[in-house]
Short mmCIF file of C-alpha atoms in Angstrom, two decimals:
data_model
loop_
_atom_site.label_atom_id
_atom_site.label_comp_id
_atom_site.label_asym_id
_atom_site.label_seq_id
_atom_site.Cartn_x
_atom_site.Cartn_y
_atom_site.Cartn_z
CA UNK A 28 81.63 74.60 91.15
CA UNK A 29 78.31 72.77 91.46
CA UNK A 30 79.82 70.05 93.66
CA UNK A 31 82.20 72.30 95.61
CA UNK A 32 81.44 74.57 98.50
CA UNK A 33 81.86 78.08 97.12
CA UNK A 34 83.26 80.23 99.95
CA UNK A 35 83.18 81.04 103.63
CA UNK A 36 84.72 83.77 105.76
CA UNK A 37 84.71 85.28 109.22
CA UNK A 38 84.36 89.04 109.32
CA UNK A 39 83.71 92.12 111.39
CA UNK A 40 81.59 95.03 110.28
CA UNK A 41 79.48 98.06 111.04
CA UNK A 42 75.75 98.46 111.55
CA UNK A 43 73.59 101.55 111.59
CA UNK A 44 71.70 102.53 114.74
CA UNK A 45 68.65 100.66 113.42
CA UNK A 46 70.61 97.44 113.05
CA UNK A 47 71.17 97.46 109.29
CA UNK A 48 74.53 96.30 107.95
CA UNK A 49 76.67 99.07 106.45
CA UNK A 50 79.78 97.05 105.58
CA UNK A 51 81.78 93.91 106.46
CA UNK A 52 85.53 93.32 106.45
CA UNK A 53 86.73 89.75 105.77
CA UNK A 54 90.49 89.59 106.45
CA UNK A 55 91.07 86.03 105.22
CA UNK A 56 88.25 84.46 103.19
CA UNK A 57 88.28 80.84 102.06
CA UNK A 58 87.54 79.99 98.43
CA UNK A 59 86.29 76.45 97.76
CA UNK A 60 87.15 75.27 101.28
CA UNK A 61 87.53 71.58 102.07
CA UNK A 62 84.43 69.73 103.26
CA UNK A 63 86.02 68.89 106.61
CA UNK A 64 86.48 72.60 107.36
CA UNK A 65 82.87 73.41 106.50
CA UNK A 66 81.73 70.56 108.75
CA UNK A 67 84.00 71.66 111.60
CA UNK A 68 82.73 75.25 111.50
CA UNK A 69 79.14 74.09 111.14
CA UNK A 70 79.46 72.02 114.31
CA UNK A 71 80.40 75.16 116.24
CA UNK A 72 77.91 77.58 114.70
CA UNK A 73 74.91 75.38 113.95
CA UNK A 74 75.11 76.03 110.21
CA UNK A 75 72.60 73.79 108.41
CA UNK A 76 73.47 74.37 104.77
CA UNK A 77 72.86 76.83 101.96
CA UNK A 78 73.99 80.44 101.85
CA UNK A 79 73.76 81.84 105.35
CA UNK A 80 75.12 84.67 107.49
CA UNK A 81 75.58 83.75 111.15
CA UNK A 82 76.30 86.46 113.69
CA UNK A 83 78.92 85.55 116.27
CA UNK A 84 79.46 86.30 119.93
CA UNK A 85 82.78 86.19 121.78
CA UNK A 86 82.21 82.63 122.98
CA UNK A 87 81.61 81.34 119.46
CA UNK A 88 84.59 83.29 118.15
CA UNK A 89 86.77 81.58 120.76
CA UNK A 90 85.44 78.16 119.77
CA UNK A 91 86.18 78.88 116.11
CA UNK A 92 89.64 80.08 117.06
CA UNK A 93 90.25 76.69 118.70
CA UNK A 94 89.16 74.89 115.53
CA UNK A 95 91.60 76.84 113.38
CA UNK A 96 94.39 76.37 115.91
CA UNK A 97 93.76 72.63 116.04
CA UNK A 98 94.23 72.41 112.28
CA UNK A 99 97.28 74.71 112.26
CA UNK A 100 95.51 77.48 110.34
CA UNK A 101 97.47 80.14 112.17
CA UNK A 102 96.45 83.19 110.11
CA UNK A 103 92.80 82.40 110.67
CA UNK A 104 93.46 81.72 114.34
CA UNK A 105 94.76 85.27 114.67
CA UNK A 106 91.71 86.63 112.84
CA UNK A 107 89.28 84.89 115.20
CA UNK A 108 91.31 86.04 118.19
CA UNK A 109 90.90 89.64 117.04
CA UNK A 110 87.19 89.11 116.39
CA UNK A 111 86.73 87.60 119.86
CA UNK A 112 87.96 90.85 121.42
CA UNK A 113 85.99 93.12 119.08
CA UNK A 114 82.99 95.13 120.20
CA UNK A 115 81.71 95.46 116.63
CA UNK A 116 79.27 93.04 114.96
CA UNK A 117 80.93 89.81 113.83
CA UNK A 118 79.78 87.22 111.30
CA UNK A 119 80.64 83.90 109.75
CA UNK A 120 79.29 83.89 106.20
CA UNK A 121 78.71 80.59 104.40
CA UNK A 122 78.24 80.59 100.63
CA UNK A 123 77.50 77.03 99.61
CA UNK A 124 76.83 78.09 96.01
CA UNK A 125 77.50 81.01 93.72
CA UNK A 126 73.91 82.22 93.90
CA UNK A 127 73.07 85.91 93.70
CA UNK A 128 73.91 87.57 97.03
CA UNK A 129 70.94 87.97 99.36
CA UNK A 130 72.40 90.24 102.05
CA UNK A 131 75.00 92.92 102.59
CA UNK A 132 77.50 90.51 104.24
CA UNK A 133 77.15 88.11 101.30
CA UNK A 134 77.69 90.92 98.80
CA UNK A 135 80.80 92.11 100.62
CA UNK A 136 82.26 88.61 100.69
CA UNK A 137 81.89 88.28 96.93
CA UNK A 138 83.58 91.64 96.36
CA UNK A 139 86.43 90.50 98.64
CA UNK A 140 86.87 87.32 96.58
CA UNK A 141 87.53 89.37 93.44
CA UNK A 142 89.96 91.76 95.11
CA UNK A 143 91.78 88.85 96.78
CA UNK A 144 92.25 87.38 93.25
CA UNK A 145 90.36 84.19 94.04
CA UNK A 146 88.09 84.87 91.06
CA UNK A 147 88.25 87.17 88.08
CA UNK A 148 85.70 89.82 87.13
CA UNK A 149 82.53 88.62 85.41
CA UNK A 150 83.11 85.07 86.67
CA UNK A 151 80.77 85.10 89.70
CA UNK A 152 77.13 86.04 90.28
CA UNK A 153 76.74 89.64 91.49
CA UNK A 154 73.12 90.06 90.41
CA UNK A 155 71.35 92.63 92.57
CA UNK A 156 74.50 93.76 94.36
CA UNK A 157 73.53 97.45 94.16
CA UNK A 158 70.34 96.94 96.14
CA UNK A 159 72.32 95.18 98.89
CA UNK A 160 75.01 97.82 99.36
CA UNK A 161 73.69 100.78 101.34
CA UNK A 162 74.87 104.27 100.67
CA UNK A 163 77.52 104.94 103.32
CA UNK A 164 79.46 107.94 104.57
CA UNK A 165 83.09 106.80 104.53
CA UNK A 166 84.88 108.83 107.20
CA UNK A 167 88.00 108.94 109.31
CA UNK A 168 85.87 107.16 111.94
CA UNK A 169 84.80 104.41 109.58
CA UNK A 170 81.44 103.73 107.95
CA UNK A 171 78.51 105.88 109.10
CA UNK A 172 74.88 105.89 108.04
CA UNK A 173 74.43 109.23 106.17
CA UNK A 174 71.26 109.85 108.20
CA UNK A 175 73.38 109.75 111.36
CA UNK A 176 76.18 111.89 109.97
CA UNK A 177 75.01 115.35 111.18
CA UNK A 178 74.76 114.10 114.78
CA UNK A 179 78.18 112.45 114.58
CA UNK A 180 79.72 115.59 113.08
CA UNK A 181 78.25 117.76 115.83
CA UNK A 182 79.48 115.35 118.51
CA UNK A 183 82.99 115.45 117.02
CA UNK A 184 83.01 119.26 116.85
CA UNK A 185 81.90 119.47 120.48
CA UNK A 186 85.05 117.50 121.36
CA UNK A 187 87.20 119.87 119.30
CA UNK A 188 87.59 117.31 116.52
CA UNK A 189 86.70 117.24 112.83
CA UNK A 190 84.92 114.21 111.42
CA UNK A 191 86.42 113.98 107.95
CA UNK A 192 84.10 112.61 105.28
CA UNK A 193 85.93 111.15 102.29
CA UNK A 194 82.96 110.05 100.21
CA UNK A 195 79.27 109.13 100.22
CA UNK A 196 79.06 105.96 98.18
CA UNK A 197 77.93 102.35 98.07
CA UNK A 198 81.44 101.07 97.39
CA UNK A 199 84.47 101.73 99.60
CA UNK A 200 88.09 101.98 98.42
CA UNK A 201 89.54 98.53 97.87
CA UNK A 202 92.70 99.16 99.90
CA UNK A 203 90.68 99.69 103.10
CA UNK A 204 89.78 96.00 102.81
CA UNK A 205 92.26 94.25 100.49
CA UNK A 206 95.80 95.20 99.47
CA UNK A 207 96.94 92.83 96.69
CA UNK A 208 100.63 92.08 96.45
CA UNK A 209 102.77 93.71 93.81
CA UNK A 210 100.61 96.69 92.87
CA UNK A 211 100.89 100.48 93.00
CA UNK A 212 97.85 102.71 93.44
CA UNK A 213 98.50 106.43 93.38
CA UNK A 214 95.01 107.43 94.59
CA UNK A 215 93.34 104.78 96.75
CA UNK A 216 89.89 106.33 96.37
CA UNK A 217 89.90 105.55 92.65
CA UNK A 218 89.98 101.75 93.02
CA UNK A 219 86.76 100.31 94.43
CA UNK A 220 86.35 97.15 96.48
CA UNK A 221 85.60 94.37 94.03
CA UNK A 222 88.35 95.47 91.63
CA UNK A 223 90.91 92.90 90.47
CA UNK A 224 94.49 94.08 90.16
CA UNK A 225 97.02 91.51 88.97
CA UNK A 226 100.66 91.44 89.98
CA UNK A 227 102.63 94.33 88.49
CA UNK A 228 99.65 96.60 87.86
CA UNK A 229 100.15 100.34 88.34
CA UNK A 230 97.16 102.66 88.70
CA UNK A 231 98.22 106.26 88.18
CA UNK A 232 96.53 109.26 89.90
CA UNK A 233 93.90 109.69 87.16
CA UNK A 234 93.34 105.95 86.75
CA UNK A 235 90.09 104.38 87.94
CA UNK A 236 89.03 100.75 88.40
CA UNK A 237 85.41 99.93 89.20
CA UNK A 238 84.05 96.86 90.99
CA UNK A 239 83.83 93.59 88.98
CA UNK A 240 86.53 94.93 86.68
CA UNK A 241 90.29 94.99 86.55
CA UNK A 242 93.58 94.12 84.95
CA UNK A 243 95.45 90.85 84.71
CA UNK A 244 98.78 92.59 85.22
CA UNK A 245 101.30 93.83 84.60
CA UNK A 246 99.42 96.83 83.23
CA UNK A 247 99.61 100.61 83.24
CA UNK A 248 96.26 102.18 84.08
CA UNK A 249 96.00 105.92 83.52
CA UNK A 250 92.41 105.77 82.23
CA UNK A 251 89.12 104.24 83.37
CA UNK A 252 88.24 100.56 83.62
CA UNK A 253 84.46 100.40 83.87
CA UNK A 254 82.50 97.68 85.65
CA UNK A 255 82.56 94.38 83.77
CA UNK A 256 85.73 95.19 81.80
CA UNK A 257 88.89 93.09 82.12
CA UNK A 258 92.26 94.14 80.70
CA UNK A 259 94.90 91.62 79.62
CA UNK A 260 98.52 91.50 80.70
CA UNK A 261 100.96 93.99 79.26
CA UNK A 262 98.37 96.56 78.20
CA UNK A 263 98.56 100.32 78.65
CA UNK A 264 95.48 102.54 79.14
CA UNK A 265 96.54 106.12 78.44
CA UNK A 266 95.55 109.20 80.41
CA UNK A 267 91.85 110.07 80.22
CA UNK A 268 90.91 107.04 78.14
CA UNK A 269 87.81 104.99 78.91
CA UNK A 270 86.27 101.57 78.47
CA UNK A 271 82.53 101.23 78.04
CA UNK A 272 80.80 99.25 80.79
CA UNK A 273 77.30 97.79 80.85
CA UNK A 274 75.93 99.14 84.15
CA UNK A 275 73.57 101.53 82.39
CA UNK A 276 72.12 102.15 78.98
CA UNK A 277 70.80 98.64 78.44
CA UNK A 278 73.93 97.36 76.70
CA UNK A 279 74.70 93.67 76.91
CA UNK A 280 77.91 93.40 74.87
CA UNK A 281 80.94 92.82 77.05
CA UNK A 282 83.95 95.03 76.50
CA UNK A 283 87.40 93.65 77.17
CA UNK A 284 90.97 94.53 76.29
CA UNK A 285 93.41 91.83 75.27
CA UNK A 286 97.11 91.46 75.99
CA UNK A 287 99.73 94.03 74.95
CA UNK A 288 97.17 96.60 73.81
CA UNK A 289 97.45 100.38 73.83
CA UNK A 290 94.49 102.71 74.25
CA UNK A 291 95.78 106.21 73.62
CA UNK A 292 95.14 109.24 75.79
CA UNK A 293 91.49 110.38 75.77
CA UNK A 294 90.51 107.46 73.53
CA UNK A 295 87.77 104.98 74.29
CA UNK A 296 86.56 101.54 73.35
CA UNK A 297 83.07 100.04 73.23
CA UNK A 298 83.99 96.70 71.65
CA UNK A 299 86.21 93.83 72.75
CA UNK A 300 89.81 94.21 71.65
CA UNK A 301 91.90 91.14 70.93
CA UNK A 302 95.62 91.01 71.65
CA UNK A 303 98.13 93.59 70.38
CA UNK A 304 95.58 96.20 69.35
CA UNK A 305 96.12 99.98 69.34
CA UNK A 306 93.62 102.85 69.49
CA UNK A 307 94.87 106.25 68.42
CA UNK A 308 94.73 109.01 71.03
CA UNK A 309 91.37 110.79 71.10
CA UNK A 310 89.51 108.14 69.08
CA UNK A 311 86.40 106.55 70.60
CA UNK A 312 85.30 103.35 68.86
CA UNK A 313 81.80 102.13 69.70
CA UNK A 314 80.01 99.06 68.35
CA UNK A 315 78.22 101.14 65.70
CA UNK A 316 81.24 103.12 64.51
CA UNK A 317 81.72 102.80 60.73
CA UNK A 318 85.27 101.64 60.08
CA UNK A 319 87.19 101.64 56.78
CA UNK A 320 89.32 98.51 56.48
CA UNK A 321 92.73 99.08 54.90
CA UNK A 322 95.05 96.52 53.38
CA UNK A 323 98.83 96.56 53.76
CA UNK A 324 99.13 99.09 50.94
CA UNK A 325 96.68 101.50 52.60
CA UNK A 326 93.77 100.93 50.20
CA UNK A 327 90.19 100.76 51.53
CA UNK A 328 88.89 97.26 50.92
CA UNK A 329 85.62 97.42 52.88
CA UNK A 330 83.56 99.49 55.32
CA UNK A 331 82.07 97.70 58.34
CA UNK A 332 80.65 98.36 61.76
CA UNK A 333 83.26 98.14 64.51
CA UNK A 334 81.21 95.41 66.21
CA UNK A 335 82.23 93.03 63.40
CA UNK A 336 85.86 93.49 64.47
CA UNK A 337 85.16 92.77 68.15
CA UNK A 338 87.66 90.34 69.65
CA UNK A 339 90.09 90.37 66.73
CA UNK A 340 93.81 90.74 67.37
CA UNK A 341 96.60 92.75 65.74
CA UNK A 342 94.57 95.79 64.69
CA UNK A 343 95.27 99.53 64.70
CA UNK A 344 92.34 101.94 64.86
CA UNK A 345 93.02 105.52 63.76
CA UNK A 346 91.19 108.56 62.37
CA UNK A 347 92.15 109.96 58.97
CA UNK A 348 93.45 113.45 59.68
CA UNK A 349 91.86 114.94 56.54
CA UNK A 350 88.57 113.09 55.98
CA UNK A 351 87.89 112.18 59.60
CA UNK A 352 87.08 108.58 58.64
CA UNK A 353 87.85 105.89 61.20
CA UNK A 354 90.30 103.43 59.71
CA UNK A 355 91.54 99.99 60.74
CA UNK A 356 94.72 98.39 59.50
CA UNK A 357 96.95 95.49 60.54
CA UNK A 358 99.18 96.11 63.55
CA UNK A 359 102.79 95.32 62.67
CA UNK A 360 104.17 96.12 66.13
CA UNK A 361 103.02 95.84 69.73
CA UNK A 362 103.74 97.86 72.83
CA UNK A 363 106.18 96.83 75.51
CA UNK A 364 105.76 98.10 79.06
CA UNK A 365 108.73 99.45 80.96
CA UNK A 366 109.55 96.56 83.31
CA UNK A 367 111.02 98.84 85.97
CA UNK A 368 107.69 100.66 86.30
CA UNK A 369 105.86 97.43 87.15
CA UNK A 370 108.31 95.90 89.60
CA UNK A 371 106.03 96.63 92.55
#
């Protein structure tokens, strides 16, 4: 990517009363756009290079609309037409490189790129993203600065209305910004912007997918995919199960789940699983868990830390029902998802 322009996008967003960005919506971002397009948009906006956020007025939006129309980019022409008529703040964000985001609009564009499936989790630089995303009241009237919420609630009540507040959070629901094709999400609030959901993925009501995390698809997600975790195609995360992220606690090991894996209900994993691995329901395997290795005849041949098994395929992790010891043995079968459940 060093020689390619990273991304650019036109968007519309919300600011607080003191002029701080709360959020930005990018309907149709470009990933690795052609040089001629960057040059054409730069000629209209005065972009000089580097990573830059340029605020737009209606005149500039119209000029950009003409550029897209001239090159038969009809979807983007419609976007700029809508932005031209908008009364909300509008931007054109240029990301020449995949450097750490330096502003709220830049951070939002990078989260959009993941949810639009242009890039996969853990593949782009999101360093410092928390400090760039303000805490926002997500309401039926859009994003509101929490400090302004009491006044807005009172104003709504005086009109006989109720200002519904859905959450106070840095991250909004993904589907308010990006709706990937071929997915089902039972509870939209449980999938954050910056999640990656591959074709055929189903997220059940108790499922949760954090930002910079996701599933290749098709997958069944009834548990939690923590930030930084990516799940391979054909895997099933049972109800109440969890994957250990690295947002807190100082951990640096990256947890992932391979293809055609099963993590049982209320189980959890703190190591990388290879393909075709199974964790028994209720069993939580962390990097330091002592594991008894069994051969095909069921004999213990060694005892190791689970971290030494990280990334290996075709394993079954279970707990001995009498001794309580965590055991690992070869997996002689793999799960198969119900295809009709993932035809979304």
